[in-house]
Coordinates of C-alpha atoms and ligand atoms in Angstrom, one line a residue:
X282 CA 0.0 0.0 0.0
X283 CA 1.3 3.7 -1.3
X284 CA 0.4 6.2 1.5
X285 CA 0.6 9.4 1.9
X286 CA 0.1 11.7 4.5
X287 CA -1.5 15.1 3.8
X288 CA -1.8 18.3 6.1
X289 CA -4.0 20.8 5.6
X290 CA -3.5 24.2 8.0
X291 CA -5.5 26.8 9.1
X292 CA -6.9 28.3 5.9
X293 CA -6.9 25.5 4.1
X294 CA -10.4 24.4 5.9
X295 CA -12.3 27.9 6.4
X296 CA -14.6 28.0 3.8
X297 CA -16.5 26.0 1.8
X298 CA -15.0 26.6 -1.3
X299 CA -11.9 25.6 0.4
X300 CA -13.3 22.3 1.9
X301 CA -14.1 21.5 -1.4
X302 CA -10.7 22.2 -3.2
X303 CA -9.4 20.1 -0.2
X304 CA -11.8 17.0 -0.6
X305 CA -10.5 17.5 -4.5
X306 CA -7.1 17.3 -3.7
X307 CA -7.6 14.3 -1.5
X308 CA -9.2 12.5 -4.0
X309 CA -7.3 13.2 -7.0
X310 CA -4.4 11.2 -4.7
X311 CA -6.6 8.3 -4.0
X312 CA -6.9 8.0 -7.8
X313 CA -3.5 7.9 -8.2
X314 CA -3.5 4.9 -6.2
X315 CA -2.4 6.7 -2.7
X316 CA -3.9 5.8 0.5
X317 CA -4.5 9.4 2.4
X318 CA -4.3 10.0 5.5
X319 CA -5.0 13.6 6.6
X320 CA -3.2 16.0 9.3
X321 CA -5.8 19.2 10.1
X322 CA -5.1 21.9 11.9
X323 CA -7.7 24.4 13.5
X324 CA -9.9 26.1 11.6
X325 CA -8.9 30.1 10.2
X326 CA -7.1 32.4 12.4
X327 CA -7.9 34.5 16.0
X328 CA -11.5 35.8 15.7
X329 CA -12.5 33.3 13.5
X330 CA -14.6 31.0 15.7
X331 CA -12.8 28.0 16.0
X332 CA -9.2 28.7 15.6
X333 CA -6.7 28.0 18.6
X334 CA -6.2 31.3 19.5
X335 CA -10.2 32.5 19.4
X336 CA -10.4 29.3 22.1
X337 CA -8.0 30.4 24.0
X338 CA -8.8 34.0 24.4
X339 CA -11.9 32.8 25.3
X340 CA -10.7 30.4 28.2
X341 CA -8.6 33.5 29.1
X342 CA -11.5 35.7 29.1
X343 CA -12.8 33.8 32.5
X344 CA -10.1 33.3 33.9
X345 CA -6.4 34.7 32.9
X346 CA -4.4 31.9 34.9
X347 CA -5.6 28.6 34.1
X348 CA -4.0 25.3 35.1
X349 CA -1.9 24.1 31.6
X350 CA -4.0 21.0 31.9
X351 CA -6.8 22.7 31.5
X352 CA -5.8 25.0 28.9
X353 CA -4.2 22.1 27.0
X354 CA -8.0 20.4 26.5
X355 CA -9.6 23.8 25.2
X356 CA -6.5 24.1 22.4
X357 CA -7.1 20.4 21.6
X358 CA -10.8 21.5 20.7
X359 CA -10.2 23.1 17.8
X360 CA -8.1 20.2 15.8
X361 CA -11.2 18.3 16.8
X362 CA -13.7 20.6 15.5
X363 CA -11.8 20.7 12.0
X364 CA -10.9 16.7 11.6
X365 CA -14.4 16.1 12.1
X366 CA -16.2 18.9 9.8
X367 CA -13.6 17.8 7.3
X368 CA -14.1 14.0 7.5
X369 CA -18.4 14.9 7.2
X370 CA -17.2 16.8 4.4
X371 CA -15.9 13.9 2.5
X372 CA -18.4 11.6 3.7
X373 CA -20.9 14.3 1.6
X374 CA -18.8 14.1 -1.5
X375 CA -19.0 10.2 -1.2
X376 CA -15.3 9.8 0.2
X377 CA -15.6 7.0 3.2
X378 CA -13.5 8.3 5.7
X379 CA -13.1 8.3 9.7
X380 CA -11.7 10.1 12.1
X381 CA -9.1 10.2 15.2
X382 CA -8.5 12.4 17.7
X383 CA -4.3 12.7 18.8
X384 CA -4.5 9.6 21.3
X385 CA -6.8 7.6 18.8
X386 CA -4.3 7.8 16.2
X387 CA -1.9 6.7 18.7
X388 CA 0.7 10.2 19.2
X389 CA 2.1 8.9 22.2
X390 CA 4.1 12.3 24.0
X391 CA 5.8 13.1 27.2
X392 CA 3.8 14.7 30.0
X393 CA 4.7 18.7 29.2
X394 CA 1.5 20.8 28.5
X395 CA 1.5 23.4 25.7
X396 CA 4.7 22.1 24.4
X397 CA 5.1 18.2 24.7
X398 CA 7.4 16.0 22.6
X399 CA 6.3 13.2 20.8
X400 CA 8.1 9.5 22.2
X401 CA 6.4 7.5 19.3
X402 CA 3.5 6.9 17.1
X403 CA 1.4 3.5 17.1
X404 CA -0.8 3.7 14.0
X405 CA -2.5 0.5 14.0
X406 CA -5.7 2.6 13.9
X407 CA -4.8 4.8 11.6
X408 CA -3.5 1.8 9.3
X409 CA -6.7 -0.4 9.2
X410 CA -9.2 2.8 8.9
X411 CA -6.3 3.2 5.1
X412 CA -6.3 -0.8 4.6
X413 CA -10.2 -1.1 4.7
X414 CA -9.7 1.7 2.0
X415 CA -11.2 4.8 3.9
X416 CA -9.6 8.3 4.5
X417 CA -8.2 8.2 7.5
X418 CA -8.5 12.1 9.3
X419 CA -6.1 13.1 12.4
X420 CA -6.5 15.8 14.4
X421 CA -3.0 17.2 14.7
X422 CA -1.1 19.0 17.2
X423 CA -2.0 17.2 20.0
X424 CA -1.1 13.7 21.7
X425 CA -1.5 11.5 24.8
X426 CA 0.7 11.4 27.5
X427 CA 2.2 8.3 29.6
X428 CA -0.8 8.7 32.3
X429 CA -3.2 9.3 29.7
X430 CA -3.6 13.2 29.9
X431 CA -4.3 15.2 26.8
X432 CA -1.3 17.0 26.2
X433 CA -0.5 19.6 22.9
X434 CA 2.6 20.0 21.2
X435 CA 3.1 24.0 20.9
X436 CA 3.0 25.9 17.8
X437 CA 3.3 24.4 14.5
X438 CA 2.7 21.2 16.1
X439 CA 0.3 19.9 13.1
X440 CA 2.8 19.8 11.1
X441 CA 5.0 17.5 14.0
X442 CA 2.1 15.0 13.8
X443 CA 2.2 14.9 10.1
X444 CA 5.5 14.3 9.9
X445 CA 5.7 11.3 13.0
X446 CA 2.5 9.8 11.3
X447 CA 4.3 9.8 8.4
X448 CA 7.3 8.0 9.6
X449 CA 5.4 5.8 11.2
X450 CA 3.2 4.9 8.9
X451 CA 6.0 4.5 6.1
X452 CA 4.7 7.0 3.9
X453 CA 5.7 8.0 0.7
X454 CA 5.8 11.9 0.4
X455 CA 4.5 13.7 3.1
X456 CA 2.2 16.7 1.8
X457 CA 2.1 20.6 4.1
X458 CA -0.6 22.3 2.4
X459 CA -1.2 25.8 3.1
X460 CA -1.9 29.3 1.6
X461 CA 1.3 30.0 -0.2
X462 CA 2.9 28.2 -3.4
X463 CA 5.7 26.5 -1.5
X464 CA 8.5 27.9 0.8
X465 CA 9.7 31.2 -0.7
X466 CA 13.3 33.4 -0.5
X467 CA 11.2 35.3 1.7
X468 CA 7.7 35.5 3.8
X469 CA 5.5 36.8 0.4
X470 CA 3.2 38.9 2.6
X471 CA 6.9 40.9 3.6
X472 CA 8.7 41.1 -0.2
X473 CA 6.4 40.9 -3.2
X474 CA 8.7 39.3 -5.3
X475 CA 9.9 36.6 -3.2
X476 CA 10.6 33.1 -5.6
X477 CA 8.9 29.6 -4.6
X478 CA 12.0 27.9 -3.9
X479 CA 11.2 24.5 -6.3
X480 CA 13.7 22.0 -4.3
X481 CA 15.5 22.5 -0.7
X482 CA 17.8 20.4 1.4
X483 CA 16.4 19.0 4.5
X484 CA 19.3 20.7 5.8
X485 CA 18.0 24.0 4.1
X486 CA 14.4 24.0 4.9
X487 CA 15.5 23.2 8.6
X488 CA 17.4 26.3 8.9
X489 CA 15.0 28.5 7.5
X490 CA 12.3 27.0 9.6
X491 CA 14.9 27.3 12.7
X492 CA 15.3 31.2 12.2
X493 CA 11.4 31.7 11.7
X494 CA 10.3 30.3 8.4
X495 CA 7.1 29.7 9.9
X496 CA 6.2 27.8 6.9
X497 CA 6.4 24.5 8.3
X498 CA 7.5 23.7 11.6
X499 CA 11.6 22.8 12.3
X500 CA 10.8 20.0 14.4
X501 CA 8.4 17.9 11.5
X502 CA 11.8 18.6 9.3
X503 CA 13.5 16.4 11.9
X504 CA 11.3 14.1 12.2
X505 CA 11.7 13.6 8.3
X506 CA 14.6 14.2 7.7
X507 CA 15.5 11.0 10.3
X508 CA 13.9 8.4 8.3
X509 CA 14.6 10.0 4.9
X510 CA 10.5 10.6 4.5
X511 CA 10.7 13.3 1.3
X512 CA 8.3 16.4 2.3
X513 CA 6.2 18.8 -0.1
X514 CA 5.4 22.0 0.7
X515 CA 2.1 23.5 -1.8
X516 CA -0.8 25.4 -1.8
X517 CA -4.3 24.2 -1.4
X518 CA -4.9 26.8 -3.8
X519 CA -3.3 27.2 -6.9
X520 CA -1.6 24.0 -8.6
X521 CA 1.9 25.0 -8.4
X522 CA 4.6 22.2 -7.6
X523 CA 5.5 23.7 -4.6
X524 CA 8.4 22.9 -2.8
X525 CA 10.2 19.4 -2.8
X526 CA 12.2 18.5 0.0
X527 CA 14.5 15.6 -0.1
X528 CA 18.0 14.6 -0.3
X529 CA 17.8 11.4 -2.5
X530 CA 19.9 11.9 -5.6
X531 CA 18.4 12.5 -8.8
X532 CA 19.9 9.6 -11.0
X533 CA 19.6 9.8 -14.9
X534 CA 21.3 7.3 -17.3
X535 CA 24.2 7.9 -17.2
X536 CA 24.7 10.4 -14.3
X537 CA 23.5 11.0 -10.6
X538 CA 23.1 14.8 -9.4
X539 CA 24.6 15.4 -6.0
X540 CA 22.4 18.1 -4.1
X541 CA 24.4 20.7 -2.6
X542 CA 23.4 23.3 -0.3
X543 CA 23.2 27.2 -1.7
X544 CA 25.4 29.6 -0.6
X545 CA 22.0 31.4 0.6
X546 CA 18.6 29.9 0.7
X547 CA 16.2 32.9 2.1
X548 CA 15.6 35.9 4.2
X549 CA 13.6 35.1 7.8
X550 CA 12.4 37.2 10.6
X551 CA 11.3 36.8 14.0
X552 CA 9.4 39.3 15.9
X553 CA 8.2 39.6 19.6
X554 CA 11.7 40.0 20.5
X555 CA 13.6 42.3 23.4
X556 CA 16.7 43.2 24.6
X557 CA 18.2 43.3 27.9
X558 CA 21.4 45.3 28.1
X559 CA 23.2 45.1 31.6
X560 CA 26.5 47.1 33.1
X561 CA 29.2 45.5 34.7
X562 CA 30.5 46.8 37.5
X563 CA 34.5 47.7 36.5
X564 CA 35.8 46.2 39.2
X565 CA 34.2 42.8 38.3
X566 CA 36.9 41.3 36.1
X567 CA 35.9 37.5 36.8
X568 CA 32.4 37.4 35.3
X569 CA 30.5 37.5 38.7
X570 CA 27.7 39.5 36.7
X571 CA 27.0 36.9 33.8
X572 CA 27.6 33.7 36.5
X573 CA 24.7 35.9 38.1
X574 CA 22.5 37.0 35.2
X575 CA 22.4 33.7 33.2
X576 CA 22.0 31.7 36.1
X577 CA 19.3 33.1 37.4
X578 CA 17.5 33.4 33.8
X579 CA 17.9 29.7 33.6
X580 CA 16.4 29.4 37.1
X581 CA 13.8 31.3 36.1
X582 CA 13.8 28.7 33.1
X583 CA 13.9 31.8 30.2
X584 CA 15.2 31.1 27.5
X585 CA 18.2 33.3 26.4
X586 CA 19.3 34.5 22.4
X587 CA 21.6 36.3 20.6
X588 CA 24.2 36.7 23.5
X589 CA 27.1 39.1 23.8
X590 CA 29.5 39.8 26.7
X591 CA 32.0 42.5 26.7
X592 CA 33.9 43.3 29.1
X593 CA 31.8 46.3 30.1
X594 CA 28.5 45.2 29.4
X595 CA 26.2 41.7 28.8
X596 CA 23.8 41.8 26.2
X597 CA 21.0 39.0 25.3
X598 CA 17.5 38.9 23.7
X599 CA 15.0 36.9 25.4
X600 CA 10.8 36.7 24.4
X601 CA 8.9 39.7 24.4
X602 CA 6.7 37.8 27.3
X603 CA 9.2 37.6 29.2
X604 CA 10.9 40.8 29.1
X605 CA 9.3 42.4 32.0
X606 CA 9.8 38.8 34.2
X607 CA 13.8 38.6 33.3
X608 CA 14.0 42.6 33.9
X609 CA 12.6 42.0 37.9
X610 CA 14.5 38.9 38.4
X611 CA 17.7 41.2 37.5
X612 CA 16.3 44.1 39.7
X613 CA 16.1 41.6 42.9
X614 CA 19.8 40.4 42.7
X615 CA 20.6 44.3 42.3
X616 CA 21.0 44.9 38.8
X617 CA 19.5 47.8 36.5
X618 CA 18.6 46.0 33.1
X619 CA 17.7 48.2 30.3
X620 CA 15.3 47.0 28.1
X621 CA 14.8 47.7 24.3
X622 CA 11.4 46.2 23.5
X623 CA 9.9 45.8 20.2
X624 CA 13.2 44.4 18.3
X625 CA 12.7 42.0 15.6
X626 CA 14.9 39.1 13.9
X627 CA 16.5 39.4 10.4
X628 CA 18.7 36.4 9.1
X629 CA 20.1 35.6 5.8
X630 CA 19.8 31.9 5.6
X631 CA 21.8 29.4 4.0
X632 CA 23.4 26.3 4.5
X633 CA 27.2 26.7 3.1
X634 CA 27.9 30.6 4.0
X635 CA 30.9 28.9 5.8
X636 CA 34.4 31.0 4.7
X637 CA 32.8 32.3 1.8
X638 CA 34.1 36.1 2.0
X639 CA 32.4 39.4 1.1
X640 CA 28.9 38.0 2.8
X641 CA 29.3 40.1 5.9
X642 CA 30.1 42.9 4.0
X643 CA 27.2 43.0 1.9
X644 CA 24.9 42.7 4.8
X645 CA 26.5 45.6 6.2
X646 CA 26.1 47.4 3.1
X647 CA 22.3 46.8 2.9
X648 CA 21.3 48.4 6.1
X649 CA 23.6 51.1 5.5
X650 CA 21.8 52.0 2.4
X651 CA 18.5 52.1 4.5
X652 CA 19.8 54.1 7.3
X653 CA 18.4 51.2 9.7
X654 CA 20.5 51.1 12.7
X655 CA 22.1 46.9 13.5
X656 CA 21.7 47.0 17.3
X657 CA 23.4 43.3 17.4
X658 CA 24.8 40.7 14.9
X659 CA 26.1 37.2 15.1
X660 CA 26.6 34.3 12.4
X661 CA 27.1 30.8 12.7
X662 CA 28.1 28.0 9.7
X663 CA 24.7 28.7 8.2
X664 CA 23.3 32.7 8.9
X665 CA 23.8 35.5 9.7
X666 CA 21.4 37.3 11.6
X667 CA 20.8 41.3 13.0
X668 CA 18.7 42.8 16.1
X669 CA 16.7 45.6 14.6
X670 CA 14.3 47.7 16.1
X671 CA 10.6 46.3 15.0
X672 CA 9.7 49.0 12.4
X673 CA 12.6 48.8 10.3
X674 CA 12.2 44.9 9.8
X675 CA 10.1 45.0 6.3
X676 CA 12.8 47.2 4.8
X677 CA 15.6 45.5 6.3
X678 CA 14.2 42.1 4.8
X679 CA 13.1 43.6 1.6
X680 CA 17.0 45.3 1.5
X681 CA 18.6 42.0 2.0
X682 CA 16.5 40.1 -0.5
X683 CA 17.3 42.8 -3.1
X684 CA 21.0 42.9 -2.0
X685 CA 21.2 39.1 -2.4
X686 CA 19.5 39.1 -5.5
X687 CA 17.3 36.4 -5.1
X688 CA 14.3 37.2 -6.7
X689 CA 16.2 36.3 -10.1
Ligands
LIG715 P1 -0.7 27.0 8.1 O1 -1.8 27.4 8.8 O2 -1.0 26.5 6.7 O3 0.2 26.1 8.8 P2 1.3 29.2 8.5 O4 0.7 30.5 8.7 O5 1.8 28.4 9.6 O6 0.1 28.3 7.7 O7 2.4 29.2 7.4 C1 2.2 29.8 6.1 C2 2.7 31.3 6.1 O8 4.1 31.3 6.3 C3 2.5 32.0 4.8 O9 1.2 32.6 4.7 C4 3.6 33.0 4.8 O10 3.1 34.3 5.1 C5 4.5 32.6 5.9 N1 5.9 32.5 5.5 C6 7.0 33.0 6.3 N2 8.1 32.8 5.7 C7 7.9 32.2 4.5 C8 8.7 31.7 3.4 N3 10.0 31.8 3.4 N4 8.1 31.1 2.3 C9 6.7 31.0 2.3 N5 5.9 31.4 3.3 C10 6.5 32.0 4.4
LIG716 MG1 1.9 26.4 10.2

């Protein structure tokens, strides 16, 4: 049996019209011979009635400090809602199908609300419901823990469940449909004439999802990536190719192509970010004040980016959320943290920048030409990335596309 495992996100499901195109696309696979099964997501986005965020708001709306438990069953409500409207859907266009909440499907995870892992996937549901010939539909991002609580796996976590059914299921392709024509150099709603990138390395497409590609979630690249399972990326809407992610060699007659990584895939951007700037004292000379600041961030368990100590000052960005939290926790142990809210996230993106000169430079130049201010910078093997205040981040990712060329 050929199977394939197809997600459908948020806007994929909101309207009929969209339903429809959906139940089309699921059927066109099954003629090709493909058993399907399905990954949904919520339904729309907040203030649409059943999307994640509209639920939780609401929970929120009673009562602003809810146990995660709790919280955890209200997000799981809207992958439910979806998977089953979609699975009466295809019933109504004469497409048997059945469907599975996260625990029925057999997403086995560890016990950490909002964001649990998943340990493994038993789909012997899931596997009869495709060998008795029926759609089988899954609501994603969410699992079942060891003691049989209802847990959810964080953002993006649909596509995580798409990607461990798929693996466990030993799927063919696994399908992310959404509302763009694949992954692009750039987020298309940012720089209008961002490319659809036809083919990307898992080691590519990990990276850009890493530095806030939001396109598909990093951690269903892993999963992937691990058992070699290739991944699409394509629109519900339009029939473009989309994006093919694999790293199987294309053989020919006489000759087989070896992928290789570009020298820069995309632009990203991450927002909701701040900076906390903090004076050393001159006579500290042995790092008391970092020993002290990181500590008690991880303590505090806040996670810490885009660090920097000098010898007269630490620097680190942490979550906007927890901005004001980390800035107290310094204030108790004596410190005065300055914070610069509202910063955002730029990285170039690629996958073999590594002692290829000039890059840097360019970069520089880019900004420069904007007049937008770098407030930090780092790089590793794979990016390069700048702190920016918030407003300039359109122009600063529109700049570096330009000044990479890669809309030709
Ligand atoms: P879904 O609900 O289908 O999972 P998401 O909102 O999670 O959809 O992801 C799709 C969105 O990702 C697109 O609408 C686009 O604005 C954004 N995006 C960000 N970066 C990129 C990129 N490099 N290429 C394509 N889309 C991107
Ligand atoms: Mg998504």
């Amino acid at each position: 049996m050929k199977i394939l495992v197809q997600k459908f996100g948020g806007t994929s499901l909101n309207t009929a019209e969209s339903r429809r195109r959906v139940a089309d696309i699921i059927r066109a696979h099954r003629d090709e011979g493909y058993a399907v099964a399905v990954v949904v997501s919520a339904i729309g986005r907040r203030h649409d009635p059943y999307a994640t965020d509209t639920l939780l708001d609401f929970l929120k709306s009673v009562n602003p400090d809810n146990s995660p438990r709790e919280q955890d069953m209200m997000l799981a409500c809207g992958e439910i809602i979806s998977g089953v409207i979609l699975s009466a859907q295809l019933s109504a266009f004469g497409i048997d199908s059945k469907f599975f909440t996260g625990a029925q499907a057999g997403v086995h995870t560890d016990g950490n609300f909002g964001a649990a892992h998943i340990r493994n996937v038993a789909p012997r549901a899931v596997m009869e419901c495709l060998q008795e010939g029926r759609v089988a539909v899954v609501a994603g991002f969410q699992g079942v823990s060891g003691d049989g609580e209802l847990t959810t796996l964080g953002r993006g976590g649909s596509d995580t469940t798409a990607a461990a059914l798929a693996v466990a299921l030993n799927a063919e392709c696994i399908d992310i449909f959404t509302d763009v024509d694949g992954v692009m150099t750039a987020d298309p709603r940012i720089v209008k004439d961002a490319r659809l990138i036809d083919a990307l390395t898992y080691n590519e497409i990990c990276q850009l999802a890493r530095e806030g590609a939001k396109i598909v979630h990093p951690r269903a690249v892993e999963i992937a990536m691990q058992k070699g399972v290739p991944l699409r990326v394509r629109s519900t809407f339009s029939d473009s190719r989309g994006t093919m992610v694999s790293d199987r060699w294309e053989s020919g007659a006489e000759e087989v192509t070896i992928r290789r990584d570009r020298l820069i895939a995309g632009i990203t951007h991450t927002t909701q970010i701040s900076r906390i700037r903090v004076e050393k004292p001159v006579e500290d000379t042995r790092g008391e004040a970092e020993l002290k600041v990181f500590k008690s961030m991880a303590q505090a368990g806040i996670s810490v980016d885009f660090i920097n100590v000098q010898p007269e000052a630490i620097l680190y960005t942490v979550a906007a959320e927890s901005a004001h939290r980390a800035a107290g926790i310094l204030r108790e142990q004596g410190m005065e943290p300055q914070i610069e809210a509202d910063c955002a996230k730029v990285a170039i993106v690629g996958a073999a920048m590594t002692g290829i000169p000039g890059v840097m430079a360019r970069v520089v130049e880019a900004f420069h030409e904007q007049g937008i201010p770098i407030l930090q910078s780092g790089d590793s093997y794979t990016n390069i990335w700048c702190l920016v205040k918030r407003e300039y981040m359109e122009q600063a990712v529109m700049a570096l596309h330009a000044k990479f060329q890669l809309a030709d």
